[in-house]
CSV table of C-alpha atoms in Angstrom, one decimal:
chain,number,residue,atom,x,y,z
A,1,UNK,CA,0.0,-0.3,-0.2
A,2,UNK,CA,1.2,3.4,-1.1
A,3,UNK,CA,2.2,5.8,1.9
A,4,UNK,CA,0.0,9.1,1.2
A,5,UNK,CA,2.2,12.3,1.4
A,6,UNK,CA,-0.5,14.3,3.8
A,7,UNK,CA,-0.4,13.8,7.6
A,8,UNK,CA,-4.0,13.7,7.8
A,9,UNK,CA,-4.7,10.8,5.3
A,10,UNK,CA,-8.0,8.8,6.1
A,11,UNK,CA,-5.5,5.9,8.1
A,12,UNK,CA,-4.5,8.2,10.3
A,13,UNK,CA,-7.4,10.3,10.7
A,14,UNK,CA,-10.0,7.1,11.4
A,15,UNK,CA,-6.9,5.8,14.0
A,16,UNK,CA,-6.7,9.5,15.8
A,17,UNK,CA,-10.5,9.4,16.5
A,18,UNK,CA,-11.0,6.6,17.2
A,19,UNK,CA,-8.4,7.2,20.6
A,20,UNK,CA,-9.8,10.1,20.7
A,21,UNK,CA,-13.6,8.9,22.2
A,22,UNK,CA,-11.8,6.0,23.8
A,23,UNK,CA,-8.9,8.3,25.5
A,24,UNK,CA,-12.2,11.1,26.9
A,25,UNK,CA,-14.1,7.6,28.4
A,26,UNK,CA,-10.7,5.6,29.6
A,27,UNK,CA,-9.9,8.9,31.6
A,28,UNK,CA,-13.7,8.9,33.5
A,29,UNK,CA,-12.9,4.8,34.3
A,30,UNK,CA,-9.4,5.7,35.4
A,31,UNK,CA,-10.6,8.7,38.2
A,32,UNK,CA,-13.7,6.5,39.4
A,33,UNK,CA,-11.9,3.9,40.0
A,34,UNK,CA,-9.8,5.3,42.0
A,35,UNK,CA,-11.8,6.7,44.0
A,36,UNK,CA,-14.5,3.8,44.0
A,37,UNK,CA,-12.0,1.1,45.5
A,38,UNK,CA,-10.9,4.0,48.0
A,39,UNK,CA,-13.7,4.6,49.3
A,40,UNK,CA,-15.1,0.9,49.3
A,41,UNK,CA,-12.3,-0.9,51.5
A,42,UNK,CA,-9.8,2.0,52.9
A,43,UNK,CA,-6.8,1.0,51.2
A,44,UNK,CA,-4.5,2.7,49.6
A,45,UNK,CA,-2.8,-1.2,49.1
A,46,UNK,CA,-5.2,-2.1,47.2
A,47,UNK,CA,-5.3,0.2,45.4
A,48,UNK,CA,-1.8,0.2,44.1
A,49,UNK,CA,-2.9,-3.7,43.9
A,50,UNK,CA,-5.2,-3.0,40.9
A,51,UNK,CA,-3.1,-0.2,39.8
A,52,UNK,CA,-0.2,-3.2,39.5
A,53,UNK,CA,-2.7,-5.6,37.6
A,54,UNK,CA,-3.4,-3.7,34.8
A,55,UNK,CA,0.1,-3.3,33.6
A,56,UNK,CA,1.5,-7.2,35.0
A,57,UNK,CA,0.4,-8.7,31.9
A,58,UNK,CA,2.0,-5.9,29.5
A,59,UNK,CA,5.3,-7.2,31.4
A,60,UNK,CA,4.9,-10.9,31.1
A,61,UNK,CA,2.7,-10.9,28.0
A,62,UNK,CA,4.6,-8.3,26.1
A,63,UNK,CA,7.7,-9.8,24.3
A,64,UNK,CA,5.2,-12.2,23.2
A,65,UNK,CA,2.2,-10.2,21.9
A,66,UNK,CA,5.2,-8.3,20.5
A,67,UNK,CA,6.1,-11.2,18.0
A,68,UNK,CA,2.6,-11.9,17.3
A,69,UNK,CA,2.3,-7.8,16.5
A,70,UNK,CA,4.8,-8.8,13.3
A,71,UNK,CA,2.9,-12.1,12.1
A,72,UNK,CA,-0.4,-11.6,12.2
A,73,UNK,CA,-2.6,-8.6,11.0
A,74,UNK,CA,-2.7,-5.5,12.9
A,75,UNK,CA,-5.7,-4.3,12.4
A,76,UNK,CA,-7.7,-6.7,13.4
A,77,UNK,CA,-5.7,-6.3,17.0
A,78,UNK,CA,-6.5,-2.9,17.7
A,79,UNK,CA,-10.3,-3.5,16.5
A,80,UNK,CA,-10.1,-7.1,19.3
A,81,UNK,CA,-8.0,-4.8,21.7
A,82,UNK,CA,-10.9,-2.2,22.4
A,83,UNK,CA,-14.0,-4.6,21.3
A,84,UNK,CA,-12.3,-7.1,24.7
A,85,UNK,CA,-12.1,-3.6,26.4
A,86,UNK,CA,-15.7,-2.4,25.7
A,87,UNK,CA,-17.3,-5.5,26.5
A,88,UNK,CA,-15.4,-6.3,29.6
A,89,UNK,CA,-16.0,-2.2,31.0
A,90,UNK,CA,-19.9,-2.7,30.5
A,91,UNK,CA,-20.1,-6.6,31.8
A,92,UNK,CA,-18.3,-4.6,35.3
A,93,UNK,CA,-21.3,-1.8,34.8
A,94,UNK,CA,-24.0,-4.6,34.9
A,95,UNK,CA,-22.6,-5.8,37.9
A,96,UNK,CA,-22.8,-2.8,39.7
A,97,UNK,CA,-25.6,-1.9,38.7
A,98,UNK,CA,-27.3,-5.6,40.3
A,99,UNK,CA,-25.5,-5.0,43.5
A,100,UNK,CA,-23.5,-7.8,43.0
A,101,UNK,CA,-19.6,-6.0,41.3
A,102,UNK,CA,-16.5,-7.5,44.1
A,103,UNK,CA,-13.1,-6.4,43.8
A,104,UNK,CA,-11.8,-9.2,42.7
A,105,UNK,CA,-14.5,-8.5,39.5
A,106,UNK,CA,-12.4,-5.1,39.7
A,107,UNK,CA,-8.4,-6.5,39.3
A,108,UNK,CA,-10.0,-9.4,36.8
A,109,UNK,CA,-11.2,-6.4,34.7
A,110,UNK,CA,-7.7,-4.1,35.0
A,111,UNK,CA,-6.0,-7.7,33.8
A,112,UNK,CA,-8.1,-8.1,30.9
A,113,UNK,CA,-7.1,-4.3,30.1
A,114,UNK,CA,-3.2,-5.2,31.1
A,115,UNK,CA,-3.6,-7.6,28.5
A,116,UNK,CA,-5.4,-6.4,25.6
A,117,UNK,CA,-2.9,-3.1,25.9
A,118,UNK,CA,-0.2,-5.5,25.9
A,119,UNK,CA,-0.9,-6.3,22.3
A,120,UNK,CA,-3.1,-2.8,21.0
A,121,UNK,CA,-0.2,-0.5,21.8
A,122,UNK,CA,2.6,-2.4,19.6
A,123,UNK,CA,-0.1,-2.9,16.9
A,124,UNK,CA,-0.6,0.7,17.1
A,125,UNK,CA,2.9,2.0,17.6
A,126,UNK,CA,4.3,-0.6,14.5
A,127,UNK,CA,1.5,0.9,11.8
A,128,UNK,CA,1.5,4.2,12.3
A,129,UNK,CA,5.3,4.1,10.0
A,130,UNK,CA,3.1,2.6,7.2
A,131,UNK,CA,0.0,4.6,7.3
A,132,UNK,CA,2.5,8.3,7.1
A,133,UNK,CA,5.9,9.0,5.6
A,134,UNK,CA,9.1,8.9,7.5
A,135,UNK,CA,9.8,12.8,7.9
A,136,UNK,CA,5.8,12.8,9.2
A,137,UNK,CA,6.8,9.9,11.7
A,138,UNK,CA,7.4,12.1,14.4
A,139,UNK,CA,4.3,14.9,13.6
A,140,UNK,CA,1.8,11.6,13.7
A,141,UNK,CA,2.9,10.6,16.8
A,142,UNK,CA,2.3,13.4,18.2
A,143,UNK,CA,-0.8,14.7,16.5
A,144,UNK,CA,-1.7,10.8,17.8
A,145,UNK,CA,-1.1,11.7,21.5
A,146,UNK,CA,-3.0,14.9,21.3
A,147,UNK,CA,-5.9,12.9,21.2
A,148,UNK,CA,-5.3,11.0,23.9
A,149,UNK,CA,-3.9,13.6,26.1
A,150,UNK,CA,-6.9,16.5,25.0
A,151,UNK,CA,-9.4,13.4,26.3
A,152,UNK,CA,-8.0,13.1,29.1
A,153,UNK,CA,-7.9,17.0,29.6
A,154,UNK,CA,-11.9,17.0,29.4
A,155,UNK,CA,-12.5,13.5,31.4
A,156,UNK,CA,-9.8,14.3,34.3
A,157,UNK,CA,-11.2,17.6,34.6
A,158,UNK,CA,-14.6,16.8,35.0
A,159,UNK,CA,-14.3,12.9,36.5
A,160,UNK,CA,-14.1,14.3,40.2
A,161,UNK,CA,-17.4,16.3,39.8
A,162,UNK,CA,-19.1,13.6,38.2
A,163,UNK,CA,-17.9,11.3,40.5
A,164,UNK,CA,-19.2,13.6,43.0
A,165,UNK,CA,-22.7,13.3,41.2
A,166,UNK,CA,-23.4,10.9,39.9
A,167,UNK,CA,-21.1,7.9,41.2
A,168,UNK,CA,-18.3,5.3,39.7
A,169,UNK,CA,-21.2,3.6,37.4
A,170,UNK,CA,-22.1,6.4,34.8
A,171,UNK,CA,-18.5,6.7,34.4
A,172,UNK,CA,-18.1,3.0,33.9
A,173,UNK,CA,-21.0,3.0,31.3
A,174,UNK,CA,-19.6,5.3,28.9
A,175,UNK,CA,-16.0,4.3,28.9
A,176,UNK,CA,-17.5,0.8,27.5
A,177,UNK,CA,-19.3,2.6,24.6
A,178,UNK,CA,-16.2,4.4,23.8
A,179,UNK,CA,-14.0,1.4,23.7
A,180,UNK,CA,-17.0,-0.4,21.7
A,181,UNK,CA,-17.2,3.1,19.3
A,182,UNK,CA,-13.5,3.3,18.4
A,183,UNK,CA,-13.5,-0.5,17.7
A,184,UNK,CA,-16.6,0.1,15.1
A,185,UNK,CA,-14.4,3.0,13.3
A,186,UNK,CA,-11.0,1.3,13.3
A,187,UNK,CA,-12.5,-1.6,11.1
A,188,UNK,CA,-12.3,0.6,8.4
A,189,UNK,CA,-8.5,1.1,8.8
A,190,UNK,CA,-6.4,0.0,5.8
A,191,UNK,CA,-2.8,-1.2,7.3
A,192,UNK,CA,-0.5,-3.0,5.1
A,193,UNK,CA,0.6,-6.2,6.1
A,194,UNK,CA,3.7,-7.0,7.0
A,195,UNK,CA,6.0,-9.5,5.0
A,196,UNK,CA,5.4,-12.6,8.0
A,197,UNK,CA,8.5,-14.1,9.9
A,198,UNK,CA,6.2,-17.8,10.5
A,199,UNK,CA,8.9,-20.0,8.1
A,200,UNK,CA,12.1,-18.0,9.9
A,201,UNK,CA,11.9,-19.7,13.6
A,202,UNK,CA,9.4,-20.2,16.3
A,203,UNK,CA,8.2,-17.8,18.9
A,204,UNK,CA,12.2,-18.5,21.0
A,205,UNK,CA,14.1,-17.3,17.6
A,206,UNK,CA,12.6,-14.3,17.0
A,207,UNK,CA,12.3,-13.2,20.9
A,208,UNK,CA,16.2,-13.7,20.7
A,209,UNK,CA,16.5,-11.7,17.2
A,210,UNK,CA,14.2,-8.9,18.9
A,211,UNK,CA,17.3,-9.0,21.6
A,212,UNK,CA,19.7,-9.2,19.5
A,213,UNK,CA,19.2,-6.4,17.5
A,214,UNK,CA,18.4,-4.3,20.5
A,215,UNK,CA,21.3,-5.3,21.6
A,216,UNK,CA,23.2,-3.7,19.0
A,217,UNK,CA,22.7,-0.1,20.3
A,218,UNK,CA,24.0,0.8,23.8
A,219,UNK,CA,22.3,4.1,23.6
A,220,UNK,CA,18.5,2.3,23.2
A,221,UNK,CA,19.5,0.0,25.9
A,222,UNK,CA,20.3,2.9,28.6
A,223,UNK,CA,17.2,4.8,27.7
A,224,UNK,CA,15.4,1.7,28.2
A,225,UNK,CA,16.9,1.1,31.8
A,226,UNK,CA,16.1,4.5,32.2
A,227,UNK,CA,12.3,4.3,32.1
A,228,UNK,CA,13.0,1.3,34.2
A,229,UNK,CA,13.9,3.0,36.9
A,230,UNK,CA,11.9,5.9,36.2
A,231,UNK,CA,9.4,3.8,36.3
A,232,UNK,CA,9.0,2.0,39.1
A,233,UNK,CA,10.1,5.6,41.0
A,234,UNK,CA,6.7,7.5,39.3
A,235,UNK,CA,4.8,4.7,40.0
A,236,UNK,CA,5.0,4.7,44.1
A,237,UNK,CA,4.5,8.6,43.3
A,238,UNK,CA,1.5,8.0,41.1
A,239,UNK,CA,-0.6,5.8,43.7
A,240,UNK,CA,0.3,8.3,46.6
A,241,UNK,CA,-0.7,11.5,44.6
A,242,UNK,CA,-4.8,10.3,45.6
A,243,UNK,CA,-4.4,9.5,49.2
A,244,UNK,CA,-2.2,13.2,49.3
A,245,UNK,CA,-5.3,14.9,47.4
A,246,UNK,CA,-8.1,12.9,49.3
A,247,UNK,CA,-6.5,13.4,52.8
A,248,UNK,CA,-5.8,17.1,52.7
A,249,UNK,CA,-9.1,18.8,53.2
A,250,UNK,CA,-7.7,21.7,51.4
A,251,UNK,CA,-7.3,19.4,48.2
A,252,UNK,CA,-10.0,16.9,47.6
A,253,UNK,CA,-11.6,15.2,44.6
A,254,UNK,CA,-12.2,18.3,42.9
A,255,UNK,CA,-9.0,19.7,43.1
A,256,UNK,CA,-7.7,16.3,42.0
A,257,UNK,CA,-9.3,16.6,39.2
A,258,UNK,CA,-8.2,20.1,38.2
A,259,UNK,CA,-4.5,18.3,38.7
A,260,UNK,CA,-5.0,15.2,36.4
A,261,UNK,CA,-6.7,17.6,33.5
A,262,UNK,CA,-3.2,20.2,34.1
A,263,UNK,CA,-1.1,17.2,33.7
A,264,UNK,CA,-2.5,16.5,30.5
A,265,UNK,CA,-2.5,20.4,29.2
A,266,UNK,CA,0.7,20.0,29.8
A,267,UNK,CA,1.0,17.2,28.1
A,268,UNK,CA,-0.8,18.7,24.9
A,269,UNK,CA,1.8,21.6,25.0
A,270,UNK,CA,4.9,19.0,24.5
A,271,UNK,CA,2.6,17.4,22.1
A,272,UNK,CA,1.9,20.8,20.0
A,273,UNK,CA,5.5,21.8,20.1
A,274,UNK,CA,6.8,18.6,18.7
A,275,UNK,CA,3.7,18.3,16.0
A,276,UNK,CA,4.5,22.3,14.6
A,277,UNK,CA,8.2,22.4,15.2
A,278,UNK,CA,11.0,19.9,13.5
A,279,UNK,CA,14.1,19.2,15.4
A,280,UNK,CA,17.3,19.2,14.2
A,281,UNK,CA,18.5,15.5,14.5
A,282,UNK,CA,21.6,16.7,15.7
A,283,UNK,CA,19.3,18.5,18.7
A,284,UNK,CA,17.2,15.8,20.1
A,285,UNK,CA,19.7,14.3,22.9
A,286,UNK,CA,19.9,18.6,24.3
A,287,UNK,CA,16.2,18.6,24.0
A,288,UNK,CA,15.7,14.9,25.7
A,289,UNK,CA,18.1,16.1,28.0
A,290,UNK,CA,16.7,19.1,29.2
A,291,UNK,CA,12.6,17.6,29.4
A,292,UNK,CA,13.7,14.6,31.1
A,293,UNK,CA,15.4,16.6,34.3
A,294,UNK,CA,13.0,19.3,34.5
A,295,UNK,CA,10.5,17.3,34.7
A,296,UNK,CA,11.8,15.3,37.0
A,297,UNK,CA,12.7,18.3,39.2
A,298,UNK,CA,9.2,20.5,38.9
A,299,UNK,CA,7.4,17.1,40.2
A,300,UNK,CA,10.0,16.9,43.6
A,301,UNK,CA,9.5,20.8,43.9
A,302,UNK,CA,5.7,20.9,43.6
A,303,UNK,CA,5.6,17.9,46.5
A,304,UNK,CA,7.3,20.6,48.8
A,305,UNK,CA,4.7,23.1,47.9
A,306,UNK,CA,1.4,24.2,50.2
A,307,UNK,CA,-0.3,25.9,47.9
A,308,UNK,CA,-2.2,24.3,45.4
A,309,UNK,CA,-1.6,27.0,42.3
A,310,UNK,CA,1.8,26.1,42.9
A,311,UNK,CA,1.5,22.6,42.8
A,312,UNK,CA,-0.6,22.8,39.2
A,313,UNK,CA,1.2,25.1,37.4
A,314,UNK,CA,4.4,22.3,38.5
A,315,UNK,CA,2.7,19.5,37.4
A,316,UNK,CA,1.4,21.5,34.1
A,317,UNK,CA,5.0,22.7,33.2
A,318,UNK,CA,6.4,19.0,34.2
A,319,UNK,CA,3.9,16.8,32.2
A,320,UNK,CA,4.5,18.8,29.0
A,321,UNK,CA,8.4,17.8,29.4
A,322,UNK,CA,7.8,14.6,30.0
A,323,UNK,CA,5.8,14.4,26.3
A,324,UNK,CA,8.8,15.7,24.6
A,325,UNK,CA,11.8,13.4,25.8
A,326,UNK,CA,8.9,10.4,26.0
A,327,UNK,CA,8.0,11.3,22.0
A,328,UNK,CA,11.8,11.9,21.1
A,329,UNK,CA,12.9,8.2,22.5
A,330,UNK,CA,9.7,6.6,20.9
A,331,UNK,CA,10.0,8.0,17.2
A,332,UNK,CA,13.9,7.3,17.8
A,333,UNK,CA,13.6,4.1,18.4
A,334,UNK,CA,11.0,3.4,15.2
A,335,UNK,CA,12.9,5.2,12.9
A,336,UNK,CA,15.9,2.6,13.1
A,337,UNK,CA,14.0,-0.3,14.2
A,338,UNK,CA,13.3,-2.4,10.3
A,339,UNK,CA,8.9,-3.0,9.8
A,340,UNK,CA,9.6,-6.6,10.6
A,341,UNK,CA,11.0,-6.3,14.0
A,342,UNK,CA,9.1,-2.6,14.8
A,343,UNK,CA,6.4,-5.2,16.8
A,344,UNK,CA,8.7,-7.8,19.0
A,345,UNK,CA,10.7,-4.0,19.2
A,346,UNK,CA,8.2,-1.9,20.5
A,347,UNK,CA,6.4,-4.7,22.8
A,348,UNK,CA,10.0,-4.9,24.8
A,349,UNK,CA,10.4,-1.8,24.6
A,350,UNK,CA,7.4,-1.3,26.3
A,351,UNK,CA,7.7,-4.7,28.6
A,352,UNK,CA,11.3,-3.9,30.0
A,353,UNK,CA,10.5,0.3,30.2
A,354,UNK,CA,6.9,-1.1,32.3
A,355,UNK,CA,8.5,-4.5,34.1
A,356,UNK,CA,8.5,-2.6,37.6
A,357,UNK,CA,6.0,-0.3,37.3
A,358,UNK,CA,4.0,-2.6,39.2
A,359,UNK,CA,6.1,-3.5,41.6
A,360,UNK,CA,5.9,0.4,42.1
A,361,UNK,CA,2.7,0.6,43.0
A,362,UNK,CA,2.2,-2.0,45.1
A,363,UNK,CA,5.1,-1.2,47.0
A,364,UNK,CA,3.7,2.5,47.5
A,365,UNK,CA,0.4,1.3,48.3
A,366,UNK,CA,2.4,-0.5,51.1
A,367,UNK,CA,4.2,2.4,51.7
A,368,UNK,CA,1.1,4.9,51.9
A,369,UNK,CA,-0.2,2.6,55.0
A,370,UNK,CA,2.7,3.6,57.0
A,371,UNK,CA,4.6,6.5,56.3
A,372,UNK,CA,3.8,10.6,55.1
A,373,UNK,CA,3.1,10.1,51.2
A,374,UNK,CA,4.8,13.5,50.3
A,375,UNK,CA,7.2,12.5,52.1
A,376,UNK,CA,7.5,9.2,50.2
A,377,UNK,CA,7.1,11.2,46.8
A,378,UNK,CA,10.2,13.3,47.3
A,379,UNK,CA,12.4,10.3,48.5
A,380,UNK,CA,11.3,8.8,44.8
A,381,UNK,CA,11.9,12.5,43.4
A,382,UNK,CA,16.1,12.2,44.4
A,383,UNK,CA,16.5,8.5,43.9
A,384,UNK,CA,15.1,9.7,40.0
A,385,UNK,CA,18.0,12.4,39.9
A,386,UNK,CA,20.6,10.4,40.5
A,387,UNK,CA,19.1,6.8,38.5
A,388,UNK,CA,19.4,9.6,35.4
A,389,UNK,CA,22.2,11.2,36.3
A,390,UNK,CA,24.5,8.0,35.9
A,391,UNK,CA,22.4,6.3,32.8
A,392,UNK,CA,21.0,9.1,30.2
A,393,UNK,CA,24.4,12.1,30.5
A,394,UNK,CA,26.5,9.3,28.2
A,395,UNK,CA,28.2,9.5,24.4
A,396,UNK,CA,26.0,6.4,23.3
A,397,UNK,CA,22.8,8.0,24.8
A,398,UNK,CA,23.8,11.3,22.4
A,399,UNK,CA,24.7,9.1,19.6
A,400,UNK,CA,21.6,6.9,19.7
A,401,UNK,CA,19.3,10.3,20.2
A,402,UNK,CA,21.1,12.1,17.2
A,403,UNK,CA,20.6,9.7,14.7
A,404,UNK,CA,19.3,11.4,11.0
A,405,UNK,CA,16.8,9.2,8.9
A,406,UNK,CA,17.9,11.8,6.1
A,407,UNK,CA,21.5,10.5,6.4
A,408,UNK,CA,21.5,7.0,7.7
A,409,UNK,CA,20.0,3.8,7.1
């Protein structure tokens, strides 16, 4: 299939608008689930466990499903992923309506969500370079993420108020319907088939092939290892922000929703910058390094502040920088990976980068039972600064990120 030169071609638009709808419902569901579990159990440990269960399948199944992405029809994986998630969340809504909803059901849906994401995300990520031209890959990633973030802004800013007025079941229902709508539009996307590797070896051999490819680049290894540690430390923080706001009478659920929206607006601004500004290949490492350190330090200052507007501003700026360094890394990895390896490399990157995140959620939930959330979050920030300094400030990372597609293969 010939790729269209314009960014907003039919296939990209269908993928983009489907994500826009499902992301809005997902934002409502995430807030509703967190508040509902905390209200029902009063335990940060249980809340952290459910958040961790979404990530565990991505870690355990990511490499296997990444190989599958390189062997089967990626459009089917994308449609089926949204369809299963929509049905499972609607079943939770029905159980809530009839008064039979149990915590184990929410845990089961969290696992299902994680499994679907484990093959949905690599399928989308590996498909983007095949439906837009090389010069539009970074812009496509940015614009695609804008859909997610823009929807999250509305969902998160309204989430606390909707939960207070209508409760969790309405928010669950919206999310289930949004996934089904997204699946119905993704049916019409045309994604070119990948040259199958079925005759070239077993799953084990293909997995080893993906590992060998990643090991060719020390810079790639370093940015993935950095993600591994950062996801653990910020997995702790992500869990503890909720009890920090809920337990503080000057903050509360509504202001948490506004904070979540501020994060999303920051991400939106970061993506907008990358969608309109062409970052020179020789400057990508500097952009990456500056935005990464800015993200960490602003979170640290926000945790120390007692002024809500300062916390809001710093989280807004921090997550704008987060999107910049993430997009630079993801786009570089995609551009340096051959088409028949993108699925497994994308899954491997996601798996290794997120492998410890569920443990971070769990540890954060457990520590929140015995120690002040803000103290735990600040220690996590200090450890993040040390980790990034050791891993990222290295010439191989600079060489990897400053890759120029016009002059190299």
